[in-house]
Amino acid sequence: RMPNSLLKLPRVLLSHKHRALFILILMLVSFAYLMYWRITEDSYGSGLYNLPAEFSCAHSVPFSLPNAGEPPPSRGNVFFVETSEQTNPGYLFSCSVESAARAHPGTSVVVLMKGLAKGNASLPKHWAFSLLSCFPNVEIRPLDLPALFSGTPLKKWYLWPLRRWEPYFLPVLSDACRIVLMWKFGGIYLDTDFIVLRNLQNLTNSLGIQSEDELNGAFLSFKPKHKFMELCMKDFVKNYNGWIWGHQGPYLLTRVFKKWCPIRTIQSMSCKGVRALAPEAVYPIPWQDWKKLFEATSASELHKLLKNTYAVHIWNQMSHRTRLEIPSHALLARLYSQFCPATYAKMKQD
């Protein structure tokens, strides 16, 4: 038996023809709108993040691993760290990892991301993860911070409940991760705004000079349990100040190196087995001149600039809002095209 409300519906519709017609049209439009977005979302989820044909792994990864019978001596992993919750990498992130993977074909390139849920076997659907999965030496893993800091002087520092309210917590957290990674595991650490030009494994126990009398930790290369990294961890806690930008990063490395030697002024040098690399090694473009990355450069100028360079730091903190024309003769565009061609092809497509 039909409810009374349904029996009365025809009378209501007849007595309020215009109002009913308006409601009906509104309902149909809403339904069509919802169905449109549902179809769009389904196609977005199923197809947008799939690698386009030109990114098929066979074509976008033209490098070979060493012969199985002749494995190279292990010198540790290459590490990248993402301390934010983001899981949607951009072009520069992809280029950093791709260029490192190409320059170190016999080495694991480990990308640690805080935003990845532990225990989840599949990565988020994103073109960068699809592209990087083409490289057999790239591993993308969750960043387990309590486990990383366990057994180090930074454990108590990290567990302090009010730590996350500090103004520079994320960059400071990144500073903490890199020195602990180097102390625990050794290998190479790189920020995700580097483009790697050649193999970095000959630069053991070294870090780069970014400007006059100042070191930077965007690149680090150390053997595990190295005394210099141990001193960096101790200084991190003893002289901690999360309210000054760079105090736990470049300033920390600079003051520890000056005590390590001991010296008053840092220059390109080797001291007690630790090397301070000249700026052209990994910081050929000073941070003050970051706009040069977006200026046109000739092939001869590029060759001259990169003659003694292992990697180029892009200074994403300053440069991330600057538009880069693809293709173009800009220095950064040339670096993309030469050292991360798969990422560059994606940029051109977009």
Coordinates of C-alpha atoms in Angstrom, one line a residue:
R1 CA 0.0 0.0 0.0
M2 CA 1.4 3.4 -1.0
P3 CA 2.1 6.0 1.7
N4 CA -0.4 9.0 1.8
S5 CA 2.4 11.4 0.9
L6 CA 2.9 9.7 -2.4
L7 CA -0.8 9.6 -3.1
K8 CA -1.0 13.4 -2.5
L9 CA 2.0 14.1 -4.9
P10 CA 0.0 14.3 -8.2
R11 CA -2.4 16.9 -6.6
V12 CA 0.6 18.9 -5.3
L13 CA 2.2 18.8 -8.7
L14 CA -1.0 19.9 -10.5
S15 CA -1.7 22.8 -8.1
H16 CA 1.9 24.0 -8.2
K17 CA 2.9 23.3 -11.8
H18 CA 5.5 26.0 -12.2
R19 CA 7.1 25.4 -8.8
A20 CA 7.2 21.6 -9.4
L21 CA 8.6 22.1 -12.9
F22 CA 11.4 24.3 -11.5
I23 CA 12.3 21.7 -8.8
L24 CA 12.3 18.9 -11.3
I25 CA 14.6 20.8 -13.6
L26 CA 16.9 21.7 -10.7
M27 CA 17.0 18.0 -9.6
L28 CA 17.9 16.9 -13.2
V29 CA 20.6 19.5 -13.5
S30 CA 22.1 18.5 -10.1
F31 CA 22.0 14.8 -11.0
A32 CA 23.7 15.4 -14.4
Y33 CA 26.3 17.6 -12.7
L34 CA 27.1 14.9 -10.1
M35 CA 27.3 12.2 -12.7
Y36 CA 29.7 14.3 -14.8
W37 CA 32.1 14.8 -11.9
R38 CA 31.9 11.2 -11.0
I39 CA 32.8 10.1 -14.5
T40 CA 35.6 12.8 -14.6
E41 CA 37.0 11.6 -11.3
D42 CA 36.9 8.0 -12.4
S43 CA 38.8 8.8 -15.5
Y44 CA 41.2 11.0 -13.6
G45 CA 42.0 8.3 -11.1
S46 CA 42.4 5.5 -13.7
G47 CA 44.2 7.3 -16.5
L48 CA 45.8 10.7 -15.6
Y49 CA 48.7 9.3 -13.6
N50 CA 49.5 6.5 -16.0
L51 CA 52.7 7.0 -17.9
P52 CA 52.1 8.3 -21.4
A53 CA 53.5 6.2 -24.3
E54 CA 56.6 8.4 -24.7
F55 CA 57.5 7.6 -21.1
S56 CA 57.5 3.9 -21.5
C57 CA 60.4 2.6 -19.4
A58 CA 62.3 1.1 -22.3
H59 CA 62.7 4.5 -23.9
S60 CA 62.9 6.9 -20.9
V61 CA 65.6 4.9 -19.0
P62 CA 68.4 4.3 -21.5
F63 CA 71.0 3.3 -19.0
S64 CA 72.3 -0.2 -18.1
L65 CA 73.1 -1.6 -14.7
P66 CA 76.5 -3.1 -14.1
N67 CA 77.1 -6.7 -15.1
A68 CA 75.7 -9.1 -12.6
G69 CA 79.0 -10.9 -12.4
E70 CA 80.9 -7.7 -11.6
P71 CA 79.1 -5.8 -8.8
P72 CA 80.8 -2.5 -7.9
P73 CA 82.0 -2.2 -4.3
S74 CA 79.2 -0.8 -2.1
R75 CA 79.8 2.8 -1.0
G76 CA 76.4 3.3 0.6
N77 CA 73.1 4.6 -0.7
V78 CA 72.1 8.0 -2.1
F79 CA 69.4 9.4 0.1
F80 CA 66.7 12.0 -0.5
V81 CA 64.3 13.0 2.3
E82 CA 60.8 14.7 2.2
T83 CA 59.9 15.7 5.7
S84 CA 56.5 17.3 4.9
E85 CA 53.3 15.2 4.3
Q86 CA 53.3 15.9 0.6
T87 CA 53.1 13.0 -1.8
N88 CA 52.7 14.9 -5.1
P89 CA 56.3 15.5 -6.2
G90 CA 57.0 18.2 -8.8
Y91 CA 59.3 18.4 -11.8
L92 CA 62.4 19.4 -9.8
F93 CA 61.9 16.6 -7.3
S94 CA 61.5 14.1 -10.1
C95 CA 64.6 15.5 -11.9
S96 CA 66.7 15.3 -8.7
V97 CA 66.0 11.6 -8.2
E98 CA 66.2 10.7 -11.9
S99 CA 69.5 12.5 -12.4
A100 CA 70.9 10.8 -9.3
A101 CA 69.7 7.4 -10.5
R102 CA 71.3 7.9 -13.9
A103 CA 74.6 9.0 -12.3
H104 CA 74.7 6.1 -9.9
P105 CA 73.3 3.0 -11.8
G106 CA 74.9 0.5 -9.4
T107 CA 73.7 2.2 -6.2
S108 CA 70.4 2.3 -4.5
V109 CA 68.8 5.7 -4.6
V110 CA 66.5 5.8 -1.5
V111 CA 63.7 8.4 -1.3
L112 CA 62.3 8.7 2.2
M113 CA 58.9 10.4 2.4
K114 CA 57.0 11.2 5.6
G115 CA 53.7 11.3 3.8
L116 CA 53.7 7.7 2.9
A117 CA 51.7 5.5 5.2
K118 CA 53.7 2.7 6.7
G119 CA 52.6 -0.8 5.6
N120 CA 51.0 0.5 2.4
A121 CA 52.6 -1.5 -0.4
S122 CA 51.4 0.8 -3.2
L123 CA 52.4 4.4 -3.9
P124 CA 49.9 7.1 -4.6
K125 CA 48.9 7.5 -8.2
H126 CA 51.1 10.2 -9.5
W127 CA 53.1 10.6 -12.7
A128 CA 56.4 11.2 -10.8
F129 CA 56.2 7.8 -9.0
S130 CA 55.3 6.1 -12.2
L131 CA 58.3 7.7 -13.9
L132 CA 60.8 7.0 -11.1
S133 CA 59.6 3.4 -10.9
C134 CA 61.2 2.8 -14.3
F135 CA 64.6 3.1 -12.6
P136 CA 65.5 -0.3 -11.0
N137 CA 67.8 1.4 -8.5
V138 CA 65.2 3.9 -7.1
E139 CA 63.4 2.9 -3.9
I140 CA 60.7 5.1 -2.4
R141 CA 60.0 4.3 1.3
P142 CA 58.1 5.8 4.2
L143 CA 60.1 8.0 6.5
D144 CA 59.9 6.5 10.0
L145 CA 61.2 9.4 12.2
P146 CA 61.0 7.7 15.6
A147 CA 63.0 4.7 14.2
L148 CA 65.5 7.0 12.5
F149 CA 66.3 9.1 15.6
S150 CA 66.3 6.1 17.9
G151 CA 69.7 5.4 19.5
T152 CA 70.9 9.0 18.7
P153 CA 71.2 12.2 20.7
L154 CA 68.3 13.6 18.7
K155 CA 65.7 11.2 20.0
K156 CA 64.7 13.3 23.0
W157 CA 64.9 16.5 20.9
Y158 CA 62.4 15.0 18.4
L159 CA 60.0 13.7 21.1
W160 CA 59.5 17.0 22.8
P161 CA 55.7 17.7 22.3
L162 CA 56.0 21.4 21.5
R163 CA 58.6 21.0 18.9
R164 CA 56.2 21.1 16.0
W165 CA 55.1 24.7 16.9
E166 CA 58.5 26.2 16.1
P167 CA 58.6 28.5 13.0
Y168 CA 61.1 26.5 11.0
F169 CA 60.3 23.0 12.2
L170 CA 60.2 21.4 8.8
P171 CA 63.6 22.6 7.5
V172 CA 65.1 21.9 11.0
L173 CA 63.6 18.4 10.9
S174 CA 65.3 18.0 7.5
D175 CA 68.6 19.2 8.9
A176 CA 68.2 16.6 11.7
C177 CA 67.4 13.7 9.3
R178 CA 70.4 14.2 7.0
I179 CA 73.0 14.2 9.8
V180 CA 71.5 11.1 11.4
L181 CA 71.2 9.3 8.1
M182 CA 74.9 10.0 7.4
W183 CA 75.9 8.9 10.9
K184 CA 73.8 5.8 11.0
F185 CA 74.2 4.5 7.4
G186 CA 76.7 6.7 5.5
G187 CA 76.5 7.2 1.8
I188 CA 75.3 10.4 0.1
Y189 CA 72.6 12.8 1.1
L190 CA 71.1 15.3 -1.4
D191 CA 68.3 17.9 -1.1
T192 CA 65.5 17.4 -3.6
D193 CA 66.5 20.5 -5.5
F194 CA 69.7 19.2 -6.9
I195 CA 70.4 18.1 -10.5
V196 CA 73.2 15.5 -10.5
L197 CA 75.7 15.7 -13.4
R198 CA 78.0 12.9 -12.5
N199 CA 78.8 10.2 -10.0
L200 CA 79.4 11.6 -6.5
Q201 CA 80.9 8.5 -4.8
N202 CA 84.5 9.7 -5.0
L203 CA 83.6 12.6 -2.8
T204 CA 83.7 10.6 0.4
N205 CA 83.7 12.4 3.8
S206 CA 83.0 15.8 2.2
L207 CA 80.6 18.7 2.1
G208 CA 80.4 21.8 0.0
I209 CA 81.2 25.5 0.5
Q210 CA 78.1 27.5 -0.5
S211 CA 79.7 31.0 -0.2
E212 CA 82.5 32.7 1.5
D213 CA 83.2 31.1 4.9
E214 CA 80.0 29.1 5.0
L215 CA 79.2 25.4 4.4
N216 CA 75.9 23.9 3.4
G217 CA 74.4 20.5 4.1
A218 CA 72.3 20.2 0.9
F219 CA 75.0 17.7 -0.2
L220 CA 76.7 15.4 2.3
S221 CA 78.9 12.3 1.7
F222 CA 80.2 10.4 4.7
K223 CA 81.2 6.9 5.8
P224 CA 78.9 5.5 8.6
K225 CA 79.6 6.4 12.2
H226 CA 82.0 9.1 11.2
K227 CA 83.2 11.2 14.1
F228 CA 82.5 14.5 12.3
M229 CA 78.8 13.5 11.9
E230 CA 78.7 12.5 15.6
L231 CA 80.0 15.9 16.6
C232 CA 77.3 17.4 14.4
M233 CA 74.6 15.5 16.2
K234 CA 75.9 16.6 19.6
D235 CA 76.2 20.2 18.5
F236 CA 72.6 20.0 17.1
V237 CA 71.3 19.3 20.7
K238 CA 73.8 21.3 22.7
N239 CA 73.5 24.5 20.8
Y240 CA 69.9 24.1 19.6
N241 CA 68.0 27.1 18.5
G242 CA 64.9 26.5 16.3
W243 CA 64.1 30.2 16.0
I244 CA 67.0 31.2 13.7
W245 CA 66.9 30.2 10.1
G246 CA 69.9 28.0 9.2
H247 CA 71.2 27.7 12.8
Q248 CA 70.8 23.9 12.7
G249 CA 71.9 23.6 9.1
P250 CA 74.7 25.7 7.4
Y251 CA 75.6 27.5 10.6
L252 CA 75.9 24.2 12.5
L253 CA 78.1 22.5 9.9
T254 CA 80.3 25.7 9.7
R255 CA 80.9 25.9 13.4
V256 CA 81.6 22.2 13.8
F257 CA 84.1 22.2 10.9
K258 CA 85.9 25.2 12.3
K259 CA 86.3 23.4 15.6
W260 CA 87.2 20.2 13.8
C261 CA 90.3 21.7 12.1
P262 CA 90.5 24.2 14.0
I263 CA 90.4 27.3 11.8
R264 CA 88.9 30.7 11.7
T265 CA 88.0 30.9 8.0
I266 CA 86.8 28.1 5.8
Q267 CA 88.2 27.6 2.3
S268 CA 88.5 24.7 -0.1
M269 CA 90.6 22.2 2.0
S270 CA 90.9 18.8 3.5
C271 CA 91.2 18.6 7.3
K272 CA 91.5 15.4 9.4
G273 CA 90.0 13.4 6.6
V274 CA 87.0 15.7 5.9
R275 CA 86.9 17.8 2.7
A276 CA 85.4 21.2 2.3
L277 CA 84.7 21.3 -1.5
A278 CA 85.1 24.4 -3.5
P279 CA 81.8 26.1 -4.4
E280 CA 81.9 25.0 -8.1
A281 CA 81.7 21.4 -7.0
V282 CA 78.1 21.4 -5.9
Y283 CA 77.1 25.1 -5.6
P284 CA 78.3 26.6 -8.9
I285 CA 75.5 29.1 -8.9
P286 CA 75.6 31.1 -5.6
W287 CA 72.2 31.5 -3.9
Q288 CA 72.4 35.2 -4.4
D289 CA 72.7 34.6 -8.2
W290 CA 69.9 32.0 -8.5
K291 CA 68.2 34.0 -11.3
K292 CA 71.1 33.0 -13.6
L293 CA 69.4 29.6 -13.8
F294 CA 66.6 31.1 -15.8
E295 CA 68.8 33.1 -18.1
A296 CA 69.8 31.9 -21.6
T297 CA 73.2 30.3 -21.9
S298 CA 75.2 28.9 -24.8
A299 CA 76.6 25.4 -25.0
S300 CA 80.1 26.7 -24.6
E301 CA 79.1 28.7 -21.5
L302 CA 77.4 25.6 -20.1
H303 CA 80.5 23.5 -20.7
K304 CA 82.7 26.1 -19.0
L305 CA 80.4 26.5 -16.0
L306 CA 80.1 22.7 -15.4
K307 CA 83.7 21.7 -16.1
N308 CA 84.4 21.1 -12.4
T309 CA 80.9 20.5 -11.2
Y310 CA 79.3 17.3 -9.9
A311 CA 75.8 18.6 -9.2
V312 CA 73.9 21.9 -9.4
H313 CA 71.9 23.2 -6.5
I314 CA 68.7 25.0 -7.8
W315 CA 67.9 27.0 -4.6
N316 CA 64.2 26.1 -4.8
Q317 CA 63.5 28.2 -1.7
M318 CA 64.1 31.3 -3.8
S319 CA 63.4 30.0 -7.4
H320 CA 60.2 27.9 -7.1
R321 CA 57.8 30.7 -8.1
T322 CA 59.8 31.6 -11.3
R323 CA 58.4 30.4 -14.6
L324 CA 60.7 28.3 -16.7
E325 CA 60.0 28.2 -20.5
I326 CA 60.3 24.7 -21.9
P327 CA 62.0 24.3 -24.3
S328 CA 64.4 27.2 -24.1
H329 CA 68.1 28.1 -23.8
A330 CA 67.8 28.9 -20.1
L331 CA 70.5 27.1 -18.1
L332 CA 68.0 25.3 -16.0
A333 CA 66.1 24.0 -19.1
R334 CA 69.4 22.8 -20.5
L335 CA 70.2 20.9 -17.3
Y336 CA 66.7 19.3 -17.3
S337 CA 67.0 18.1 -20.9
Q338 CA 70.5 16.7 -20.5
F339 CA 70.5 15.1 -17.0
C340 CA 66.8 14.1 -16.5
P341 CA 65.4 13.6 -20.0
A342 CA 62.4 11.5 -18.9
T343 CA 61.2 14.3 -16.5
Y344 CA 62.0 16.9 -19.3
A345 CA 59.8 15.0 -21.7
K346 CA 57.0 15.1 -19.2
M347 CA 57.5 18.9 -18.8
K348 CA 57.4 19.4 -22.5
Q349 CA 54.2 17.4 -22.7
D350 CA 52.5 19.4 -20.0

